[in-house]
CSV table of C-alpha atoms (C1' of nucleotides) and ligand atoms in Angstrom, one decimal:
chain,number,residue,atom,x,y,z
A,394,UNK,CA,22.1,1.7,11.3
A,395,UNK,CA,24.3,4.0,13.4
A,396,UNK,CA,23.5,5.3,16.8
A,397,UNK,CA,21.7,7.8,17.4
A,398,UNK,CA,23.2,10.9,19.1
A,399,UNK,CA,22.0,14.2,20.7
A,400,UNK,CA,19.4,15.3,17.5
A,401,UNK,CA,17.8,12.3,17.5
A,402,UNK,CA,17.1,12.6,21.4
A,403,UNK,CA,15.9,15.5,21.3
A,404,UNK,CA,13.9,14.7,18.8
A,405,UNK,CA,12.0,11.7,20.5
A,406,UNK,CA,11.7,13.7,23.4
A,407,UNK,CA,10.0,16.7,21.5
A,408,UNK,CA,7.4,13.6,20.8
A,409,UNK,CA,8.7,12.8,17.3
A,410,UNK,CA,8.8,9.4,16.2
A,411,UNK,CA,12.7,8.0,15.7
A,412,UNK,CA,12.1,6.2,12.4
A,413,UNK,CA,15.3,4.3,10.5
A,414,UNK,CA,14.9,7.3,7.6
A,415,UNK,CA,15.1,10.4,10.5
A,416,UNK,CA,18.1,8.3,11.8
A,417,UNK,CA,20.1,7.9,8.9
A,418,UNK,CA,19.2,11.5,7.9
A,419,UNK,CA,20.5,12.2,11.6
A,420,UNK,CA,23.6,10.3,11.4
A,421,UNK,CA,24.4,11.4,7.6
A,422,UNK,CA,24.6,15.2,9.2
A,423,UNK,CA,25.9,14.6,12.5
A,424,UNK,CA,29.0,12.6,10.6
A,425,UNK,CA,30.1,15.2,8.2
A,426,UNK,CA,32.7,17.5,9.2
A,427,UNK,CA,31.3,20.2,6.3
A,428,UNK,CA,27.8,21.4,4.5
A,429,UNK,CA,26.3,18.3,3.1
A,430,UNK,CA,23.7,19.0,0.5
A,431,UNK,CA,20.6,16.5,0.0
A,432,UNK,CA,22.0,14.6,-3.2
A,433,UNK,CA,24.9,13.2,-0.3
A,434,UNK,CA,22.3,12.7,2.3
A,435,UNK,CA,20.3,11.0,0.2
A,436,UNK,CA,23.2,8.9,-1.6
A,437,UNK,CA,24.7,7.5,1.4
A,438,UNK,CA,21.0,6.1,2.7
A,439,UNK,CA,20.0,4.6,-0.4
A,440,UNK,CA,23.4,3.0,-0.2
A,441,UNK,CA,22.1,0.4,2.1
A,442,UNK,CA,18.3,1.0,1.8
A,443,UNK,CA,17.3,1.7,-1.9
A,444,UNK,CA,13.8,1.2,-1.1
A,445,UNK,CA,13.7,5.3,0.7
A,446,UNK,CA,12.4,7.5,-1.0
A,447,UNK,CA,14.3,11.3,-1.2
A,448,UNK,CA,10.6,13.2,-0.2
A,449,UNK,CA,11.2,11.9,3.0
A,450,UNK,CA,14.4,13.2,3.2
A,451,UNK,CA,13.4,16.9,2.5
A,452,UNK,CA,10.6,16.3,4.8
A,453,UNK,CA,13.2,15.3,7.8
A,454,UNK,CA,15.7,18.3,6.6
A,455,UNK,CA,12.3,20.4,6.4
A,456,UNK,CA,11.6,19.4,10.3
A,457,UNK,CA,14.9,19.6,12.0
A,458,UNK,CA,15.3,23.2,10.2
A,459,UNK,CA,12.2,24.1,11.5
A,460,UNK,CA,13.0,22.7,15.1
A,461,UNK,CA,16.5,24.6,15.2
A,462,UNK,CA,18.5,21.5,14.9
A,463,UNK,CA,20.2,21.7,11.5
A,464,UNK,CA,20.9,24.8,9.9
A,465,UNK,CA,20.3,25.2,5.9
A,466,UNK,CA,22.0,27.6,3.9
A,467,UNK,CA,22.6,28.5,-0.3
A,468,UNK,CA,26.0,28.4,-1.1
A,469,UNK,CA,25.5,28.6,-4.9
A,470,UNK,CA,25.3,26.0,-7.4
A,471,UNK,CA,21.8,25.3,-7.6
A,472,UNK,CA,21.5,23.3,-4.2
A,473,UNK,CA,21.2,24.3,-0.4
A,474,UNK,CA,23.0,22.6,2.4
A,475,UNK,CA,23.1,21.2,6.0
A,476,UNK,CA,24.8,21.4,9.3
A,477,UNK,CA,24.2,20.3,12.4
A,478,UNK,CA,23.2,23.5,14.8
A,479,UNK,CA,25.3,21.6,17.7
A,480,UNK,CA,28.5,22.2,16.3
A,481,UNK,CA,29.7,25.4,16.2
A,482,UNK,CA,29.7,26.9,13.1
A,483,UNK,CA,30.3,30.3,10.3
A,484,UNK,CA,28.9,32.3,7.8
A,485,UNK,CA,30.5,32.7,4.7
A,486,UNK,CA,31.1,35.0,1.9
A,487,UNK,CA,30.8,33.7,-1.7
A,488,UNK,CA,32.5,35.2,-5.0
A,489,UNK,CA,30.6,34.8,-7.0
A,490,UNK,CA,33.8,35.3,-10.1
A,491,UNK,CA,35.7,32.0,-8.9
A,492,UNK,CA,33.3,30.3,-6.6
A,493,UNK,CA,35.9,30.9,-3.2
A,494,UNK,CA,34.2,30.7,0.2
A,495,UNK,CA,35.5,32.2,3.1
A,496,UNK,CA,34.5,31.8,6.7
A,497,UNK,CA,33.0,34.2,8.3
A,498,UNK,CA,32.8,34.2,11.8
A,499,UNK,CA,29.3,33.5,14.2
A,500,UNK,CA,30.0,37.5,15.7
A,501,UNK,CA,30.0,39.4,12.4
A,502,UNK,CA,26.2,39.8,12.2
A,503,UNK,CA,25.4,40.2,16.0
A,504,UNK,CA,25.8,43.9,15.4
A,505,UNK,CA,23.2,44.1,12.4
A,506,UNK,CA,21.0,41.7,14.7
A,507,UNK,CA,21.2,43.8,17.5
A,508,UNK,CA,19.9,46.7,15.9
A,509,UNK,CA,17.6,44.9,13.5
A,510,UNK,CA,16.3,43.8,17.6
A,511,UNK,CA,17.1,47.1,19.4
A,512,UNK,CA,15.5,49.8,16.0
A,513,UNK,CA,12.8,47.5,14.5
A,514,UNK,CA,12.1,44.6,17.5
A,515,UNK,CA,12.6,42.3,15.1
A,516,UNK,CA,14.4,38.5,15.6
A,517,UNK,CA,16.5,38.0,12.9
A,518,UNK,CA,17.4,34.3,11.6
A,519,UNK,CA,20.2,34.8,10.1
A,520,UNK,CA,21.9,31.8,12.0
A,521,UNK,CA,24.2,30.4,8.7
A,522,UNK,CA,24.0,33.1,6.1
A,523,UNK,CA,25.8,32.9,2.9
A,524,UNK,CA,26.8,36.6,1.8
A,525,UNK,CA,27.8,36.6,-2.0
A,526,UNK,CA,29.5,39.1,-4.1
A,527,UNK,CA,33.4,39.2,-5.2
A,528,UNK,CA,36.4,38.4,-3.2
A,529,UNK,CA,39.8,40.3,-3.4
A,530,UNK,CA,41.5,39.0,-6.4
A,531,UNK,CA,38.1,39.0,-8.4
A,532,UNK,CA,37.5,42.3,-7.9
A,533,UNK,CA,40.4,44.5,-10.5
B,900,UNK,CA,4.1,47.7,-26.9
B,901,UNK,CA,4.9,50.2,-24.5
B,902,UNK,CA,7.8,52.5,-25.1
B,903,UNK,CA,11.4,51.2,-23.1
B,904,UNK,CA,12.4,53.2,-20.4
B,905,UNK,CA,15.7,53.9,-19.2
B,906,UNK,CA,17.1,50.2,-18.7
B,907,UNK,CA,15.9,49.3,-22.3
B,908,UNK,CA,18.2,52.3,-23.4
B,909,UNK,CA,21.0,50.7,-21.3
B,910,UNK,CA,20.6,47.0,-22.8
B,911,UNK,CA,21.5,48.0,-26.4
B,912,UNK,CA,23.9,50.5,-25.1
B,913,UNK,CA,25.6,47.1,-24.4
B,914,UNK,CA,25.1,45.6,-27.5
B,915,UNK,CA,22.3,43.7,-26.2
B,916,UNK,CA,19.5,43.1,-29.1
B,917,UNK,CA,16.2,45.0,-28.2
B,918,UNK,CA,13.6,42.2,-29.2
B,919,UNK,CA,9.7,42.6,-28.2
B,920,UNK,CA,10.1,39.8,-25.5
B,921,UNK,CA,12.7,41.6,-23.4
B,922,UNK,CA,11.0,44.8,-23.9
B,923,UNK,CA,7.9,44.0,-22.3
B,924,UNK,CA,9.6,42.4,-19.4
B,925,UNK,CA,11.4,45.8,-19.1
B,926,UNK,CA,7.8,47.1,-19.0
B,927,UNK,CA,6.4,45.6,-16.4
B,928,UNK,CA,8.9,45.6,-13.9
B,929,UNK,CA,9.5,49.7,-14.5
B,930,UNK,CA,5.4,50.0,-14.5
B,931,UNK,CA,5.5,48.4,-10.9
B,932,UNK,CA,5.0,50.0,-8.1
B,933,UNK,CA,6.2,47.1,-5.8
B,934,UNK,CA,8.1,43.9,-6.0
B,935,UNK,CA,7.0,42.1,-9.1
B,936,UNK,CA,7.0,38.2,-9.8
B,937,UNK,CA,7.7,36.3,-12.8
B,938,UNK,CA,4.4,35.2,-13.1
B,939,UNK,CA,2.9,38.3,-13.1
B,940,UNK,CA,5.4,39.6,-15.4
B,941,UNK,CA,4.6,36.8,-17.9
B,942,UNK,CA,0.7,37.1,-17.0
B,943,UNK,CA,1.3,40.8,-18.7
B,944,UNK,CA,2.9,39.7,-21.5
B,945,UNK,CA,1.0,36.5,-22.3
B,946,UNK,CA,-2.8,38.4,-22.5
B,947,UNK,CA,-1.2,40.3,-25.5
B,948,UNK,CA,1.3,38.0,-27.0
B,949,UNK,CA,0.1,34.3,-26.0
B,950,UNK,CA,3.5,32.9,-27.6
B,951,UNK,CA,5.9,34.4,-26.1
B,952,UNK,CA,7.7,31.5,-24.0
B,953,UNK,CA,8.0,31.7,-19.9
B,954,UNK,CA,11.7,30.7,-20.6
B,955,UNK,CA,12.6,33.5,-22.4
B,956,UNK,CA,11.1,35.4,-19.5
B,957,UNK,CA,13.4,34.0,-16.8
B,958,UNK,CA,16.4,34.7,-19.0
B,959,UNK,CA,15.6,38.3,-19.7
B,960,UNK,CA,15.5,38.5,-16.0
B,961,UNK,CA,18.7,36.8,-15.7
B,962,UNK,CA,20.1,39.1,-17.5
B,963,UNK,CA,18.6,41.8,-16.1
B,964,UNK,CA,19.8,40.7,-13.2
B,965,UNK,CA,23.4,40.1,-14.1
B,966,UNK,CA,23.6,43.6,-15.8
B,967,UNK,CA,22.9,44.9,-12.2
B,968,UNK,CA,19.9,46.6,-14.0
B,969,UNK,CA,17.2,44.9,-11.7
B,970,UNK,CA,17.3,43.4,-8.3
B,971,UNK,CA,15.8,40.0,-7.3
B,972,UNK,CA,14.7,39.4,-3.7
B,973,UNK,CA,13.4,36.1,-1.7
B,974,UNK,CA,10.3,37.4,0.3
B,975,UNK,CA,9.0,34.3,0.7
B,976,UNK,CA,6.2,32.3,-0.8
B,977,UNK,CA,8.3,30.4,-2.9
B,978,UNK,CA,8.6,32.9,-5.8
B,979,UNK,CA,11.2,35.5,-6.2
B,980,UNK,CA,10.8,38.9,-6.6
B,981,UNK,CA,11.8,41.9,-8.7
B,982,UNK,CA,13.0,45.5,-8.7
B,983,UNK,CA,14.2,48.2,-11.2
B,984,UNK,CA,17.4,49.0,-9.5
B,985,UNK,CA,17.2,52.1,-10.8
B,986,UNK,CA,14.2,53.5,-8.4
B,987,UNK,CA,15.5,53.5,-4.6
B,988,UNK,CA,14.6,50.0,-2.9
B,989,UNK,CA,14.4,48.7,0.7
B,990,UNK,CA,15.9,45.4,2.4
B,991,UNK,CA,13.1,43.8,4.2
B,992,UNK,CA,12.3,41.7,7.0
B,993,UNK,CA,9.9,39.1,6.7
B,994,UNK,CA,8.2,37.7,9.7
B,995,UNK,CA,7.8,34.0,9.2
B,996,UNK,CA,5.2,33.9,11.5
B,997,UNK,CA,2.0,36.4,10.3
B,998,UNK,CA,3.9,37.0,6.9
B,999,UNK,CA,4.1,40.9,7.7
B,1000,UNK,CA,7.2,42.8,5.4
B,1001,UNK,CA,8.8,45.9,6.9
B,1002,UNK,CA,10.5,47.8,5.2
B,1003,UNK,CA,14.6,48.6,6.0
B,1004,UNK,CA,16.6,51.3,4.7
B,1005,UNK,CA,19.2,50.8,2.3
B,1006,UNK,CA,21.6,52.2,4.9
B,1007,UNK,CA,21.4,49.2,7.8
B,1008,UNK,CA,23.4,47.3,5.4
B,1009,UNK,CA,25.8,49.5,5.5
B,1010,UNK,CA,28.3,48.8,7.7
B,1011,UNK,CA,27.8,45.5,7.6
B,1012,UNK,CA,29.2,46.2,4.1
B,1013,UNK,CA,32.1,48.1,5.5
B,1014,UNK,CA,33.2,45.7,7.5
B,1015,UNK,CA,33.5,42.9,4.8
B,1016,UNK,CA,35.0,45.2,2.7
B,1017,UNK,CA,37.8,45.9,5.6
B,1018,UNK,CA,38.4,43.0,7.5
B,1019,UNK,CA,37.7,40.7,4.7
B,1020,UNK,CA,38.3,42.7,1.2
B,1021,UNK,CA,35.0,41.3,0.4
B,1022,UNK,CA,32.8,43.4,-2.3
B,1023,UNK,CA,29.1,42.1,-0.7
B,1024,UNK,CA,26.3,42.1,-3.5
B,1025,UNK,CA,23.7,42.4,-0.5
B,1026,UNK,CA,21.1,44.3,-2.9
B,1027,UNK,CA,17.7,43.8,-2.0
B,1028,UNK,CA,18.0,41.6,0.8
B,1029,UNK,CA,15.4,40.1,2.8
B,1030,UNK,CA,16.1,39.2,6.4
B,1031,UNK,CA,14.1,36.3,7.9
B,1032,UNK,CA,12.7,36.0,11.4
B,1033,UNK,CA,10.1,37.1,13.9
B,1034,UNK,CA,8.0,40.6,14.4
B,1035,UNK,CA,7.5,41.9,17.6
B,1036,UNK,CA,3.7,40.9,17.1
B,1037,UNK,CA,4.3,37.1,16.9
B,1038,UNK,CA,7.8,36.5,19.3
B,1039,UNK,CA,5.7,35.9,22.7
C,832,DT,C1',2.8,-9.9,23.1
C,833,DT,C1',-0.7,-8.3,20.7
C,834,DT,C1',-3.7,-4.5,19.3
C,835,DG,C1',-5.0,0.3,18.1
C,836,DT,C1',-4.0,4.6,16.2
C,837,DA,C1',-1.9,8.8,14.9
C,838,DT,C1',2.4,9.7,12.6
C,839,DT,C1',5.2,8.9,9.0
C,840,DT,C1',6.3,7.0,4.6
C,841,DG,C1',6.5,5.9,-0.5
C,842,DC,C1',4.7,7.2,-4.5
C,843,DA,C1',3.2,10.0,-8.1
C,844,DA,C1',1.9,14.4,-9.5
C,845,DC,C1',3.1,18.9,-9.1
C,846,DT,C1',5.8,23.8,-8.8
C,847,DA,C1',9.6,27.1,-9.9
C,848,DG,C1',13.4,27.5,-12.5
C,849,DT,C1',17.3,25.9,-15.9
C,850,DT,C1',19.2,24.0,-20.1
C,851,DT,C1',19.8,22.1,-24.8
C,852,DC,C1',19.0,22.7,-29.5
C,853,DA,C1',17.0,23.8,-33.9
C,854,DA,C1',14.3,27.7,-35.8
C,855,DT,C1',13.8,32.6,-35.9
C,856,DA,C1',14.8,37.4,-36.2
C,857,DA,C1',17.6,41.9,-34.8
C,858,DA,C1',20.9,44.4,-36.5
C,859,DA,C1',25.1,44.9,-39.4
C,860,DA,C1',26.9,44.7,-44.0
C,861,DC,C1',26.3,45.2,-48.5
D,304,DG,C1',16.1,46.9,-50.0
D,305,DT,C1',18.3,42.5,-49.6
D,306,DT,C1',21.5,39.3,-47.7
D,307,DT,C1',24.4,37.7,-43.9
D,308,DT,C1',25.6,36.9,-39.4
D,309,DT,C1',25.0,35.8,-34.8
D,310,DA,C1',22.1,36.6,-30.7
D,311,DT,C1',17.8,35.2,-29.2
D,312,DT,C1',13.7,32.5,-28.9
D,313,DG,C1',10.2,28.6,-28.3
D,314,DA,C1',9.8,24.1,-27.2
D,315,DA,C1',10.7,20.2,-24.7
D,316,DA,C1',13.3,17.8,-21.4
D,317,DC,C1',15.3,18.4,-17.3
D,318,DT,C1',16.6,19.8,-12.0
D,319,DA,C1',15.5,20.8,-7.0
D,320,DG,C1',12.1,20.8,-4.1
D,321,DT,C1',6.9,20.3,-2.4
D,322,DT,C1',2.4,18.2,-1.7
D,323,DG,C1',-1.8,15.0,-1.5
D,324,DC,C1',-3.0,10.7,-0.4
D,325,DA,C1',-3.3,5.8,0.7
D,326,DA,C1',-0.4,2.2,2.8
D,327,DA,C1',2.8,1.2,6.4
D,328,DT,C1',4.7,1.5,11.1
D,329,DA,C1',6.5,3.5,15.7
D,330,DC,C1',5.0,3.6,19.9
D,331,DA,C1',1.6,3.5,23.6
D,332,DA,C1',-1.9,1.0,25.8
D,333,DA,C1',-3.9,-3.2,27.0
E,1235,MN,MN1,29.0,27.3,7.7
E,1236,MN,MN1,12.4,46.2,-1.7
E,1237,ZN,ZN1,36.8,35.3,-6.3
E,1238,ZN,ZN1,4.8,38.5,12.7
DNA sequence: TTTGTATTTGCAACTAGTTTCAATAAAAAC
DNA sequence: GTTTTTATTGAAACTAGTTGCAAATACAAA
């Protein structure tokens, strides 16, 4: 089991219980450099503990979503995916022709948030959207 | 069966076989008023023609959908929604705390659209989109 | 260190949606 | 009107994700 790093504290100190599954979940996210989707999550766990059972991974994904410390987003092919709201991070455009995702970066929505805030006083999410539609060379 | 409309017109236009089945899904979306689910749709067709498949349902929608002859929205709830595209539509916002939809104007997406299409030669699909958050109501 | 208890887990059953494939039927050809 | 062709359908098996519940366990209290 890997240590734990600054998720999992703030997760015992919200009052959650730091149990070996939330850990690995923890460590599984906090180690990838990209979007890892539940399938790889779950994969690297039942690596070395076959006995876990993938519901409790959704339900951990399911948590730290709903405590702002992951962030999930659809970028096609039939499966969501994670990343840790620590690191910095884009949006992205997907074609939806040849499957290319470009980065889009954190400031391109502020505007549409601002006046989704300042016209309707509304709090958009919106913190990883995935936009799709057709790049440049799909679209002649 | 009710007579088709203007998308059913549009399907064999594209040499797209008129069968019962996709004509009654055709039906019910361009009888709704609102944003219309699949099982609804199916509930429709089902009380007059018990044997008609749910399957064949999702596909006539997926092609509806790929045609760009109806929309498909998340509102929430775990069920997609549908649209005629050819009536005038709203984005929403959905408050994830009380549930409450308000309706946005097709034009807030609009430079948002711009932009992508700019800075990033990006055609955005951006439809029928539903935005995520809070309502003034429940962010206290 | 042991005990108590509320939280969390594994499991199994469930939901929305997709896919494969043989049977059917819409529309074209005759 | 009948035959032929090929798209479409129904059925069943499958996928990602959710949920209810009894058993297990993290953590606090003794
Ligand atoms: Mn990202
Ligand atoms: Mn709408
Ligand atoms: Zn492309
Ligand atoms: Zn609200």
């Amino acid at each position: 089991m890997k240590q734990p790093g600054g998720i999992a504290n703030k997760l015992s100190e919200l009052g959650y219980r730091l149990t070996p599954q939330r850990i690995m979940v923890l460590s599984a996210i906090e180690d990838s450099d990209n979007h890892i989707s539940v399938e790889e999550i779950y994969a690297q766990i039942v690596a070395k503990y076959p006995q876990v059972n993938i519901s409790t991974v959704y339900r951990t994904l399911e948590l730290l979503k709903r405590l702002g410390l992951v962030t999930e987003t659809d970028l096609g092919g039939g499966r969501v995916r994670y990343h840790s709201a620590e690191k910095g991070h884009h949006h992205h455009l997907v074609c939806q022709e040849c499957g290319a995702i470009i980065d889009l970066d954190e400031s391109v929505l502020s505007s549409l948030k601002d006046t989704l805030l300042r016209e309707y006083k509304f709090i958009a999410g919106l913190r990883h959207l995935a936009i799709f539609g057709r790049c440049v060379n799909c679209s002649r």
